[in-house]
Tab-separated table of C-alpha atoms in Angstrom:
chain	number	residue	atom	x	y	z
A	1	UNK	CA	-1.507	8.856	9.496
A	2	UNK	CA	-3.227	11.785	7.501
A	3	UNK	CA	-1.523	10.212	4.348
A	4	UNK	CA	-4.380	8.884	1.916
A	5	UNK	CA	-4.710	7.191	-1.578
A	6	UNK	CA	-7.067	6.599	-3.995
A	7	UNK	CA	-8.446	3.370	-5.208
A	8	UNK	CA	-6.824	0.738	-7.589
A	9	UNK	CA	-8.996	2.682	-10.792
A	10	UNK	CA	-7.974	3.668	-13.395
A	11	UNK	CA	-10.091	7.717	-13.951
A	12	UNK	CA	-10.396	8.489	-17.779
A	13	UNK	CA	-10.571	11.636	-18.275
A	14	UNK	CA	-12.941	12.993	-21.690
A	15	UNK	CA	-13.146	16.002	-23.256
A	16	UNK	CA	-16.657	17.007	-24.966
A	17	UNK	CA	-15.218	19.757	-27.616
A	18	UNK	CA	-19.421	20.968	-28.651
A	19	UNK	CA	-18.806	22.598	-32.112
A	20	UNK	CA	-22.397	25.358	-30.831
A	21	UNK	CA	-24.122	26.415	-27.855
A	22	UNK	CA	-28.111	25.214	-27.711
A	23	UNK	CA	-30.820	23.382	-26.748
A	24	UNK	CA	-30.425	20.727	-28.397
A	25	UNK	CA	-26.886	20.417	-27.396
A	26	UNK	CA	-28.118	21.215	-23.166
A	27	UNK	CA	-30.020	18.236	-23.952
A	28	UNK	CA	-27.143	16.909	-24.531
A	29	UNK	CA	-24.950	17.545	-22.548
A	30	UNK	CA	-26.655	17.080	-19.349
A	31	UNK	CA	-27.223	13.911	-20.581
A	32	UNK	CA	-23.338	13.059	-21.080
A	33	UNK	CA	-23.381	14.278	-16.864
A	34	UNK	CA	-26.202	11.704	-16.716
A	35	UNK	CA	-24.093	8.473	-18.291
A	36	UNK	CA	-21.027	9.400	-15.737
A	37	UNK	CA	-23.037	9.247	-12.633
A	38	UNK	CA	-22.738	5.917	-13.753
A	39	UNK	CA	-19.734	5.733	-14.141
A	40	UNK	CA	-16.980	6.337	-11.047
A	41	UNK	CA	-14.489	6.447	-12.956
A	42	UNK	CA	-15.113	9.277	-15.694
A	43	UNK	CA	-14.032	12.827	-15.159
A	44	UNK	CA	-16.067	14.866	-17.913
A	45	UNK	CA	-14.093	18.271	-19.905
A	46	UNK	CA	-16.067	20.031	-21.957
A	47	UNK	CA	-15.645	23.040	-23.989
A	48	UNK	CA	-17.715	25.373	-25.972
A	49	UNK	CA	-17.052	26.703	-29.511
A	50	UNK	CA	-20.036	28.976	-30.110
A	51	UNK	CA	-20.138	27.761	-34.153
A	52	UNK	CA	-15.730	29.682	-34.427
A	53	UNK	CA	-14.090	26.708	-36.495
A	54	UNK	CA	-10.408	28.693	-35.084
A	55	UNK	CA	-12.189	28.855	-31.787
A	56	UNK	CA	-12.431	25.096	-31.976
A	57	UNK	CA	-9.607	24.180	-33.691
A	58	UNK	CA	-7.561	25.669	-30.527
A	59	UNK	CA	-9.974	23.926	-28.071
A	60	UNK	CA	-9.656	20.491	-29.231
A	61	UNK	CA	-5.599	21.461	-29.217
A	62	UNK	CA	-5.856	22.601	-25.250
A	63	UNK	CA	-7.640	19.985	-24.421
A	64	UNK	CA	-5.194	17.349	-25.846
A	65	UNK	CA	-2.568	19.430	-24.654
A	66	UNK	CA	-4.321	18.516	-21.086
A	67	UNK	CA	-3.598	15.116	-21.310
A	68	UNK	CA	-7.025	13.721	-22.487
A	69	UNK	CA	-7.511	9.635	-22.477
A	70	UNK	CA	-10.527	10.061	-25.353
A	71	UNK	CA	-12.178	12.968	-27.530
A	72	UNK	CA	-15.631	13.214	-28.014
A	73	UNK	CA	-16.229	15.475	-30.972
A	74	UNK	CA	-19.422	17.750	-32.738
A	75	UNK	CA	-17.380	18.975	-35.843
A	76	UNK	CA	-18.060	22.375	-36.801
A	77	UNK	CA	-17.378	22.654	-40.593
A	78	UNK	CA	-16.683	19.237	-41.907
A	79	UNK	CA	-13.343	20.226	-44.059
A	80	UNK	CA	-12.323	22.836	-41.435
A	81	UNK	CA	-12.014	20.841	-37.766
A	82	UNK	CA	-10.529	17.558	-39.600
A	83	UNK	CA	-6.897	18.953	-38.897
A	84	UNK	CA	-7.171	19.290	-35.190
A	85	UNK	CA	-8.527	15.621	-34.675
A	86	UNK	CA	-6.026	14.472	-36.526
A	87	UNK	CA	-3.529	15.314	-34.350
A	88	UNK	CA	-5.452	13.871	-31.395
A	89	UNK	CA	-5.216	10.468	-33.336
A	90	UNK	CA	-2.329	10.477	-34.370
A	91	UNK	CA	-0.842	11.337	-30.777
A	92	UNK	CA	-3.398	8.091	-29.770
A	93	UNK	CA	-5.890	9.601	-28.245
A	94	UNK	CA	-9.206	7.888	-29.143
A	95	UNK	CA	-12.303	10.195	-30.775
A	96	UNK	CA	-15.329	9.776	-31.030
A	97	UNK	CA	-17.066	11.909	-33.767
A	98	UNK	CA	-20.857	12.628	-32.625
A	99	UNK	CA	-23.422	13.637	-34.752
A	100	UNK	CA	-21.885	15.576	-37.254
A	101	UNK	CA	-19.162	14.049	-39.968
A	102	UNK	CA	-14.984	14.544	-40.119
A	103	UNK	CA	-13.863	14.743	-44.273
A	104	UNK	CA	-11.216	12.082	-42.738
A	105	UNK	CA	-11.348	8.058	-40.960
A	106	UNK	CA	-8.670	9.355	-38.272
A	107	UNK	CA	-11.713	8.371	-35.898
A	108	UNK	CA	-12.704	5.397	-34.134
A	109	UNK	CA	-15.976	6.000	-33.447
A	110	UNK	CA	-19.038	7.579	-35.428
A	111	UNK	CA	-22.583	7.813	-33.796
A	112	UNK	CA	-25.470	10.008	-34.663
A	113	UNK	CA	-29.028	9.414	-36.383
A	114	UNK	CA	-29.105	9.572	-39.911
A	115	UNK	CA	-29.093	13.126	-41.613
A	116	UNK	CA	-30.032	12.326	-44.975
A	117	UNK	CA	-33.338	10.303	-43.923
A	118	UNK	CA	-34.561	12.845	-41.792
A	119	UNK	CA	-34.417	15.180	-44.686
A	120	UNK	CA	-35.290	12.863	-47.108
A	121	UNK	CA	-38.860	11.795	-44.851
A	122	UNK	CA	-39.623	15.093	-44.038
A	123	UNK	CA	-39.563	15.647	-47.630
A	124	UNK	CA	-41.842	12.986	-48.380
A	125	UNK	CA	-43.964	13.941	-45.614
A	126	UNK	CA	-44.455	17.592	-46.929
A	127	UNK	CA	-45.803	16.597	-50.509
A	128	UNK	CA	-48.140	14.365	-48.284
A	129	UNK	CA	-49.210	17.910	-46.856
A	130	UNK	CA	-48.897	19.308	-49.937
A	131	UNK	CA	-50.839	16.756	-51.759
A	132	UNK	CA	-48.159	17.301	-54.108
A	133	UNK	CA	-49.280	20.449	-55.014
A	134	UNK	CA	-47.370	24.018	-53.661
A	135	UNK	CA	-43.972	26.671	-52.661
A	136	UNK	CA	-41.810	25.637	-50.508
A	137	UNK	CA	-38.547	27.736	-48.885
A	138	UNK	CA	-36.049	26.016	-47.507
A	139	UNK	CA	-34.055	27.206	-45.050
A	140	UNK	CA	-31.218	25.759	-44.700
A	141	UNK	CA	-28.038	24.218	-41.826
A	142	UNK	CA	-24.040	26.468	-41.217
A	143	UNK	CA	-22.653	25.803	-44.794
A	144	UNK	CA	-20.195	23.335	-44.435
A	145	UNK	CA	-21.770	21.547	-41.783
A	146	UNK	CA	-22.806	17.407	-42.420
A	147	UNK	CA	-26.145	17.623	-41.032
A	148	UNK	CA	-26.445	20.504	-43.713
A	149	UNK	CA	-25.246	19.398	-46.087
A	150	UNK	CA	-27.202	15.616	-45.756
A	151	UNK	CA	-30.801	17.057	-44.454
A	152	UNK	CA	-30.227	19.397	-47.799
A	153	UNK	CA	-30.029	16.173	-50.435
A	154	UNK	CA	-32.087	13.852	-48.553
A	155	UNK	CA	-34.823	16.400	-48.800
A	156	UNK	CA	-34.336	17.632	-52.532
A	157	UNK	CA	-34.204	13.778	-53.615
A	158	UNK	CA	-37.760	13.194	-52.122
A	159	UNK	CA	-38.971	16.424	-53.642
A	160	UNK	CA	-37.273	15.137	-57.031
A	161	UNK	CA	-40.586	12.466	-56.991
A	162	UNK	CA	-43.180	14.971	-56.529
A	163	UNK	CA	-42.649	17.369	-60.048
A	164	UNK	CA	-46.070	20.024	-58.470
A	165	UNK	CA	-43.826	21.119	-55.318
A	166	UNK	CA	-41.608	24.082	-56.240
A	167	UNK	CA	-38.603	24.971	-54.022
A	168	UNK	CA	-38.906	28.872	-54.982
A	169	UNK	CA	-35.271	29.661	-52.598
A	170	UNK	CA	-32.617	27.585	-50.502
A	171	UNK	CA	-31.699	30.062	-48.446
A	172	UNK	CA	-28.483	30.363	-45.971
A	173	UNK	CA	-28.707	29.750	-42.119
A	174	UNK	CA	-26.619	28.874	-39.620
A	175	UNK	CA	-28.811	26.890	-37.238
A	176	UNK	CA	-29.831	29.954	-35.450
A	177	UNK	CA	-33.666	31.911	-34.541
A	178	UNK	CA	-31.865	35.590	-35.872
A	179	UNK	CA	-30.049	34.833	-38.631
A	180	UNK	CA	-33.015	32.583	-40.383
A	181	UNK	CA	-35.265	36.180	-38.960
A	182	UNK	CA	-32.840	38.191	-40.568
A	183	UNK	CA	-32.145	35.856	-43.824
A	184	UNK	CA	-36.244	35.414	-44.105
A	185	UNK	CA	-36.915	38.622	-44.629
A	186	UNK	CA	-34.065	39.928	-46.622
A	187	UNK	CA	-36.105	37.590	-49.182
A	188	UNK	CA	-39.915	38.718	-48.715
A	189	UNK	CA	-38.190	41.925	-49.646
A	190	UNK	CA	-37.003	40.938	-53.376
A	191	UNK	CA	-40.092	38.294	-53.536
A	192	UNK	CA	-42.875	39.942	-52.620
A	193	UNK	CA	-45.105	38.529	-55.084
A	194	UNK	CA	-43.641	35.056	-54.247
A	195	UNK	CA	-46.518	32.689	-52.824
A	196	UNK	CA	-45.312	30.532	-49.917
A	197	UNK	CA	-47.324	27.745	-49.159
A	198	UNK	CA	-44.835	26.193	-46.458
A	199	UNK	CA	-41.158	26.296	-44.796
A	200	UNK	CA	-38.797	23.588	-43.838
A	201	UNK	CA	-36.238	24.898	-41.562
A	202	UNK	CA	-33.523	22.352	-41.365
A	203	UNK	CA	-33.741	22.710	-37.253
A	204	UNK	CA	-37.111	23.749	-35.261
A	205	UNK	CA	-35.311	26.912	-35.027
A	206	UNK	CA	-34.917	28.140	-38.364
A	207	UNK	CA	-38.467	27.474	-38.952
A	208	UNK	CA	-39.420	29.584	-36.265
A	209	UNK	CA	-37.268	32.253	-37.251
A	210	UNK	CA	-38.718	32.325	-40.524
A	211	UNK	CA	-42.629	32.139	-39.012
A	212	UNK	CA	-42.044	35.488	-36.946
A	213	UNK	CA	-41.267	36.887	-40.849
A	214	UNK	CA	-44.090	35.168	-42.352
A	215	UNK	CA	-47.293	35.040	-40.379
A	216	UNK	CA	-49.533	32.130	-39.545
A	217	UNK	CA	-50.197	31.407	-43.323
A	218	UNK	CA	-47.833	29.627	-44.236
A	219	UNK	CA	-46.803	25.375	-42.718
A	220	UNK	CA	-43.572	25.528	-40.574
A	221	UNK	CA	-42.111	22.107	-40.575
A	222	UNK	CA	-38.196	21.733	-38.898
A	223	UNK	CA	-35.761	19.050	-37.276
A	224	UNK	CA	-34.644	18.210	-33.793
A	225	UNK	CA	-37.906	17.541	-32.028
A	226	UNK	CA	-36.673	18.377	-28.370
A	227	UNK	CA	-38.728	17.518	-25.472
A	228	UNK	CA	-39.761	20.532	-22.674
A	229	UNK	CA	-40.874	23.901	-22.794
A	230	UNK	CA	-40.523	25.332	-26.528
A	231	UNK	CA	-39.023	22.581	-28.025
A	232	UNK	CA	-40.086	21.198	-30.804
A	233	UNK	CA	-42.435	18.436	-29.655
A	234	UNK	CA	-44.696	21.452	-28.338
A	235	UNK	CA	-44.524	23.591	-30.573
A	236	UNK	CA	-46.014	20.808	-33.230
A	237	UNK	CA	-48.545	19.944	-30.599
A	238	UNK	CA	-49.773	24.058	-30.254
A	239	UNK	CA	-49.552	24.062	-33.992
A	240	UNK	CA	-47.043	26.830	-34.308
A	241	UNK	CA	-44.819	23.892	-36.616
A	242	UNK	CA	-46.620	21.752	-38.619
A	243	UNK	CA	-44.431	18.991	-38.227
A	244	UNK	CA	-40.635	17.587	-37.106
A	245	UNK	CA	-37.931	14.958	-36.661
A	246	UNK	CA	-36.825	13.908	-33.680
A	247	UNK	CA	-32.943	14.493	-33.564
A	248	UNK	CA	-32.381	12.193	-31.022
A	249	UNK	CA	-29.320	13.554	-28.376
A	250	UNK	CA	-28.620	10.567	-26.554
A	251	UNK	CA	-25.520	11.345	-24.221
A	252	UNK	CA	-25.907	8.762	-21.917
A	253	UNK	CA	-25.143	6.092	-24.742
A	254	UNK	CA	-22.894	8.552	-25.993
A	255	UNK	CA	-20.460	7.228	-22.639
A	256	UNK	CA	-21.372	4.220	-22.821
A	257	UNK	CA	-19.537	3.499	-26.199
A	258	UNK	CA	-16.611	6.394	-24.797
A	259	UNK	CA	-16.133	4.079	-21.428
A	260	UNK	CA	-16.256	0.180	-23.319
A	261	UNK	CA	-13.097	2.026	-26.052
A	262	UNK	CA	-11.388	3.097	-23.005
A	263	UNK	CA	-11.859	-0.084	-21.265
A	264	UNK	CA	-11.060	-2.078	-24.753
A	265	UNK	CA	-14.243	-3.481	-24.502
A	266	UNK	CA	-15.473	-4.444	-27.559
A	267	UNK	CA	-17.721	-1.381	-29.776
A	268	UNK	CA	-19.645	-0.547	-33.115
A	269	UNK	CA	-16.902	1.801	-35.515
A	270	UNK	CA	-20.931	3.928	-36.704
A	271	UNK	CA	-23.845	3.588	-34.773
A	272	UNK	CA	-27.148	5.377	-36.223
A	273	UNK	CA	-29.585	6.027	-33.894
A	274	UNK	CA	-33.393	6.227	-34.722
A	275	UNK	CA	-35.151	9.060	-34.882
A	276	UNK	CA	-38.786	9.209	-35.692
A	277	UNK	CA	-41.639	12.608	-37.321
A	278	UNK	CA	-43.645	13.620	-34.604
A	279	UNK	CA	-46.790	15.422	-36.142
A	280	UNK	CA	-49.617	17.373	-34.732
A	281	UNK	CA	-51.371	12.917	-34.806
A	282	UNK	CA	-48.456	12.339	-32.125
A	283	UNK	CA	-47.195	15.751	-30.454
A	284	UNK	CA	-49.067	15.613	-27.716
A	285	UNK	CA	-47.889	11.923	-26.900
A	286	UNK	CA	-44.450	11.442	-27.042
A	287	UNK	CA	-44.682	15.474	-25.614
A	288	UNK	CA	-46.540	13.613	-22.140
A	289	UNK	CA	-43.956	10.864	-22.088
A	290	UNK	CA	-40.753	13.456	-22.534
A	291	UNK	CA	-42.253	15.220	-19.595
A	292	UNK	CA	-42.508	12.257	-17.533
A	293	UNK	CA	-38.538	11.608	-19.274
A	294	UNK	CA	-37.309	14.980	-18.285
A	295	UNK	CA	-39.174	15.007	-14.616
A	296	UNK	CA	-37.414	11.571	-13.396
A	297	UNK	CA	-34.085	12.538	-14.808
A	298	UNK	CA	-34.672	15.615	-13.163
A	299	UNK	CA	-35.285	13.553	-10.108
A	300	UNK	CA	-32.321	11.703	-10.409
A	301	UNK	CA	-30.156	14.540	-11.187
A	302	UNK	CA	-30.972	16.462	-7.795
A	303	UNK	CA	-30.702	12.957	-5.716
A	304	UNK	CA	-26.788	13.124	-7.662
A	305	UNK	CA	-26.063	15.877	-6.262
A	306	UNK	CA	-27.354	14.748	-2.677
A	307	UNK	CA	-25.787	12.155	-3.447
A	308	UNK	CA	-22.416	14.205	-3.760
A	309	UNK	CA	-22.828	16.675	-0.927
A	310	UNK	CA	-23.870	13.368	1.386
A	311	UNK	CA	-20.533	12.192	-0.133
A	312	UNK	CA	-18.461	15.351	0.110
A	313	UNK	CA	-19.246	16.237	3.838
A	314	UNK	CA	-18.340	12.442	4.705
A	315	UNK	CA	-15.427	12.937	3.352
A	316	UNK	CA	-14.597	16.392	4.895
A	317	UNK	CA	-16.175	14.112	8.258
A	318	UNK	CA	-13.469	10.965	8.044
A	319	UNK	CA	-10.690	14.096	7.892
A	320	UNK	CA	-11.918	15.682	10.468
A	321	UNK	CA	-11.770	11.797	12.188
A	322	UNK	CA	-8.361	11.277	11.075
A	323	UNK	CA	-7.144	14.546	12.271
A	324	UNK	CA	-8.432	14.876	15.426
A	325	UNK	CA	-6.764	11.129	15.636
A	326	UNK	CA	-3.316	12.609	14.659
A	327	UNK	CA	-3.512	14.991	17.143
A	328	UNK	CA	-4.416	12.964	19.889
A	329	UNK	CA	-1.787	10.147	19.091
A	330	UNK	CA	0.572	12.828	18.336
A	331	UNK	CA	-0.151	14.359	22.303
A	332	UNK	CA	0.026	10.946	23.130
A	333	UNK	CA	3.603	9.951	21.946
A	334	UNK	CA	5.024	13.800	23.490
A	335	UNK	CA	3.688	12.762	26.652
A	336	UNK	CA	4.540	9.302	26.059
A	337	UNK	CA	7.840	9.977	25.122
A	338	UNK	CA	8.286	12.888	27.788
A	339	UNK	CA	7.663	10.524	30.277
A	340	UNK	CA	10.210	8.140	29.521
A	341	UNK	CA	13.046	11.284	29.253
A	342	UNK	CA	12.126	12.223	32.423
A	343	UNK	CA	12.082	8.618	33.752
A	344	UNK	CA	15.410	8.865	32.101
A	345	UNK	CA	16.922	11.603	33.256
A	346	UNK	CA	15.847	11.135	37.023
A	347	UNK	CA	17.571	7.206	36.963
A	348	UNK	CA	20.972	8.591	35.234
A	349	UNK	CA	20.554	11.562	38.034
A	350	UNK	CA	20.413	8.750	40.169
A	351	UNK	CA	23.131	6.222	39.189
A	352	UNK	CA	25.135	10.087	39.570
A	353	UNK	CA	24.628	10.566	42.533
A	354	UNK	CA	25.435	6.817	43.797
A	355	UNK	CA	28.246	6.712	41.476
A	356	UNK	CA	29.720	9.782	42.357
A	357	UNK	CA	29.506	8.777	46.352
A	358	UNK	CA	30.752	5.475	45.843
A	359	UNK	CA	33.757	7.233	44.398
A	360	UNK	CA	33.904	10.229	46.904
A	361	UNK	CA	36.780	10.582	48.979
A	362	UNK	CA	36.900	12.018	52.424
A	363	UNK	CA	39.109	15.083	51.679
A	364	UNK	CA	36.065	15.664	48.850
A	365	UNK	CA	33.719	16.289	51.832
A	366	UNK	CA	31.657	19.854	51.766
A	367	UNK	CA	32.615	21.923	54.451
A	368	UNK	CA	28.627	22.748	55.251
A	369	UNK	CA	26.941	20.269	57.060
A	370	UNK	CA	24.972	17.662	54.771
A	371	UNK	CA	20.556	17.968	55.513
A	372	UNK	CA	18.711	15.311	58.077
A	373	UNK	CA	16.376	13.414	56.688
A	374	UNK	CA	13.551	13.589	59.466
A	375	UNK	CA	11.358	11.002	58.410
A	376	UNK	CA	11.755	8.436	55.918
A	377	UNK	CA	11.398	4.740	55.780
A	378	UNK	CA	14.227	2.058	55.173
A	379	UNK	CA	13.751	-1.284	53.044
A	380	UNK	CA	11.214	-2.573	54.914
A	381	UNK	CA	9.557	0.446	55.434
A	382	UNK	CA	10.600	1.086	59.091
A	383	UNK	CA	10.131	4.662	60.341
A	384	UNK	CA	13.707	6.117	60.795
A	385	UNK	CA	14.237	7.908	64.222
A	386	UNK	CA	15.089	11.858	64.568
A	387	UNK	CA	18.202	12.922	65.581
A	388	UNK	CA	20.573	16.096	64.936
A	389	UNK	CA	22.653	16.937	61.950
A	390	UNK	CA	25.927	15.295	61.068
A	391	UNK	CA	29.331	17.572	60.979
A	392	UNK	CA	31.515	17.351	57.934
A	393	UNK	CA	33.648	14.523	59.786
A	394	UNK	CA	31.631	12.399	61.078
A	395	UNK	CA	30.239	12.490	57.470
A	396	UNK	CA	33.340	11.696	56.092
A	397	UNK	CA	33.808	9.536	58.663
A	398	UNK	CA	31.190	7.792	57.685
A	399	UNK	CA	31.243	6.897	54.338
A	400	UNK	CA	34.765	5.843	54.499
A	401	UNK	CA	33.639	3.505	57.067
A	402	UNK	CA	30.555	1.900	55.027
A	403	UNK	CA	32.656	1.562	51.725
A	404	UNK	CA	35.170	-0.427	53.829
A	405	UNK	CA	32.175	-2.013	55.077
A	406	UNK	CA	30.686	-2.465	51.735
A	407	UNK	CA	33.738	-3.917	50.325
A	408	UNK	CA	34.361	-6.132	52.162
A	409	UNK	CA	30.727	-8.418	52.097
A	410	UNK	CA	31.153	-7.762	48.187
A	411	UNK	CA	31.186	-11.778	48.562
A	412	UNK	CA	28.856	-12.484	50.654
A	413	UNK	CA	25.705	-13.757	48.920
A	414	UNK	CA	23.848	-13.852	52.120
A	415	UNK	CA	24.527	-10.457	53.929
A	416	UNK	CA	21.946	-8.425	54.661
A	417	UNK	CA	20.645	-5.100	55.864
A	418	UNK	CA	21.406	-5.671	59.507
A	419	UNK	CA	24.635	-7.189	59.042
A	420	UNK	CA	25.940	-4.016	57.623
A	421	UNK	CA	24.049	-1.853	60.497
A	422	UNK	CA	25.440	-3.942	62.618
A	423	UNK	CA	29.391	-3.981	61.176
A	424	UNK	CA	28.762	0.418	61.267
A	425	UNK	CA	27.693	-0.472	64.783
A	426	UNK	CA	24.075	0.720	64.260
A	427	UNK	CA	20.590	0.279	63.950
A	428	UNK	CA	19.473	-0.661	61.128
A	429	UNK	CA	17.163	2.150	61.255
A	430	UNK	CA	20.054	4.500	61.427
A	431	UNK	CA	21.884	3.476	58.764
A	432	UNK	CA	19.172	3.707	56.542
A	433	UNK	CA	18.461	7.284	57.400
A	434	UNK	CA	22.251	8.349	57.663
A	435	UNK	CA	22.752	6.568	53.851
A	436	UNK	CA	19.333	8.446	52.547
A	437	UNK	CA	20.349	11.763	53.813
A	438	UNK	CA	24.230	11.206	51.603
A	439	UNK	CA	23.131	9.264	48.383
A	440	UNK	CA	19.200	9.567	48.680
A	441	UNK	CA	19.593	6.210	47.943
A	442	UNK	CA	19.165	3.005	50.513
A	443	UNK	CA	21.988	0.917	51.555
A	444	UNK	CA	20.525	-2.165	49.400
A	445	UNK	CA	21.619	-0.003	46.269
A	446	UNK	CA	24.885	1.350	46.710
A	447	UNK	CA	25.966	-2.402	47.954
A	448	UNK	CA	24.735	-3.358	43.775
A	449	UNK	CA	25.715	-0.395	42.439
A	450	UNK	CA	29.179	-1.460	44.180
A	451	UNK	CA	29.186	-5.501	43.676
A	452	UNK	CA	28.587	-4.017	39.641
A	453	UNK	CA	31.116	-1.874	39.514
A	454	UNK	CA	33.643	-4.428	41.607
A	455	UNK	CA	32.594	-7.336	38.737
A	456	UNK	CA	33.562	-4.129	35.617
A	457	UNK	CA	36.975	-3.978	37.147
A	458	UNK	CA	36.738	-7.864	36.955
A	459	UNK	CA	35.437	-8.017	33.598
A	460	UNK	CA	38.228	-6.164	31.967
A	461	UNK	CA	41.398	-7.588	34.033
A	462	UNK	CA	40.179	-11.178	34.624
A	463	UNK	CA	38.933	-14.185	32.667
A	464	UNK	CA	36.713	-15.671	34.630
A	465	UNK	CA	33.429	-15.991	33.060
A	466	UNK	CA	30.452	-13.962	33.758
A	467	UNK	CA	28.850	-16.953	36.083
A	468	UNK	CA	32.275	-16.759	37.800
A	469	UNK	CA	31.951	-13.005	38.002
A	470	UNK	CA	28.510	-12.998	39.055
A	471	UNK	CA	29.012	-14.922	41.962
A	472	UNK	CA	32.806	-13.595	42.992
A	473	UNK	CA	30.608	-10.044	43.993
A	474	UNK	CA	28.087	-12.390	45.254
A	475	UNK	CA	25.376	-12.691	43.002
A	476	UNK	CA	23.194	-16.085	44.151
A	477	UNK	CA	22.234	-15.931	39.855
A	478	UNK	CA	24.403	-15.457	36.777
A	479	UNK	CA	20.837	-14.669	35.296
A	480	UNK	CA	20.255	-12.063	37.932
A	481	UNK	CA	23.896	-10.556	37.676
A	482	UNK	CA	23.239	-9.795	33.325
A	483	UNK	CA	19.591	-8.217	34.306
A	484	UNK	CA	21.235	-5.578	36.905
A	485	UNK	CA	24.442	-5.277	34.960
A	486	UNK	CA	22.411	-4.484	31.375
A	487	UNK	CA	20.328	-1.752	33.567
A	488	UNK	CA	23.108	-0.477	34.941
A	489	UNK	CA	25.648	-0.015	31.872
A	490	UNK	CA	22.809	-0.928	29.132
A	491	UNK	CA	24.799	-3.868	28.477
A	492	UNK	CA	25.527	-7.131	28.687
A	493	UNK	CA	28.285	-8.979	30.851
A	494	UNK	CA	29.785	-9.850	28.026
A	495	UNK	CA	30.238	-7.366	26.529
A	496	UNK	CA	32.431	-5.061	28.278
A	497	UNK	CA	34.809	-8.245	26.464
A	498	UNK	CA	34.227	-6.910	23.314
């Protein structure tokens, strides 16, 4: 009763390997969890490499060993992470590569925004913003990562159309603000006389890192355009950045794609996400929209937490209820079994007393006198009389005489207790009292036991049918005889000869 089983729906374990930990990925992880809310059969397992190739390879191999059904991965670098992704794919695990590319074709689907297009559009904006004349300092993303490579290439291709724009340096960054700040400081120490009109950071954080070194007299452009506090949209609205570019996270869309793959539904192998330029002209509206979306998402998250808490309490209550039902049922079963055991024990004791009496010989009577029952009822609930205790010799004589009377009247189906009492020269009450005192049973019960004993012997020693035996021992109906026989011996009369 306490056992339970889950539903028949398949549970999918999806491993998510993030190359780093930052506010962009925090937002995406929240969206991945949100997307999983709408799929009851999805379990997410996250791993963060903190920009370490070695750590990410180890984490992917660990996810494979854990038995994940699908791998979602953002490779830290194109070349170094590909072998681990290939191992997952070769073991039959579907692989979704998102945001960053691999140099292998061993993946199931790819989903990302167009990083080259972002770099190109931002380059065109910078040319327009500087009116085709000026100097630009570029701070690139992590070396070897596909977004950094593609954004740089798109940016440089756009600037080819503007010979009046000079890129004074392309500094190597790693997506983080501290590295961008340190790299800019080192460059500035050796190039104090170089004028910088605009800084293009591979993401918003690198642009803000450079701003902390070069100050407010320079324009700053980045990529990510995250909503929320200190996100790119707010930084543009507050004129800390001149422009940004929304780099969509869309974790919920990644989950939908993963479930489609796992369930064998149609899906696109390559999915390019929409993105948009953020300037001071649209930053205020975009920030308002994003704040509302984030507020609704937060409320949905709270509702989900409450639902989870309610379901947890409901499951706990169900378990308690089942335990209570189980304990009560167990107690009932124990009580019933004990009661049946007690009844059986009493019945066996009574049978032993009756059988012992019936087989008792006069010389077996004990020296002590048998107790006299001073207040008993007969088979018809007649009150007994009060007499003195019987002496042992009298009891012995009574037993012998009563057995003789019983055996002489076995075949008489009409014999009554009154008839037996008359043969014993006793009243009905006297007979009942004496028999009850000696055996604990009534005269009728002893008569039935005697008939069944005789029937058992006849079944063993004669060829009479069951019906003939029944009539021979005083039963008026073979069916009633069979019922009494089974109660006495635990088997039907026909089984005796078998």
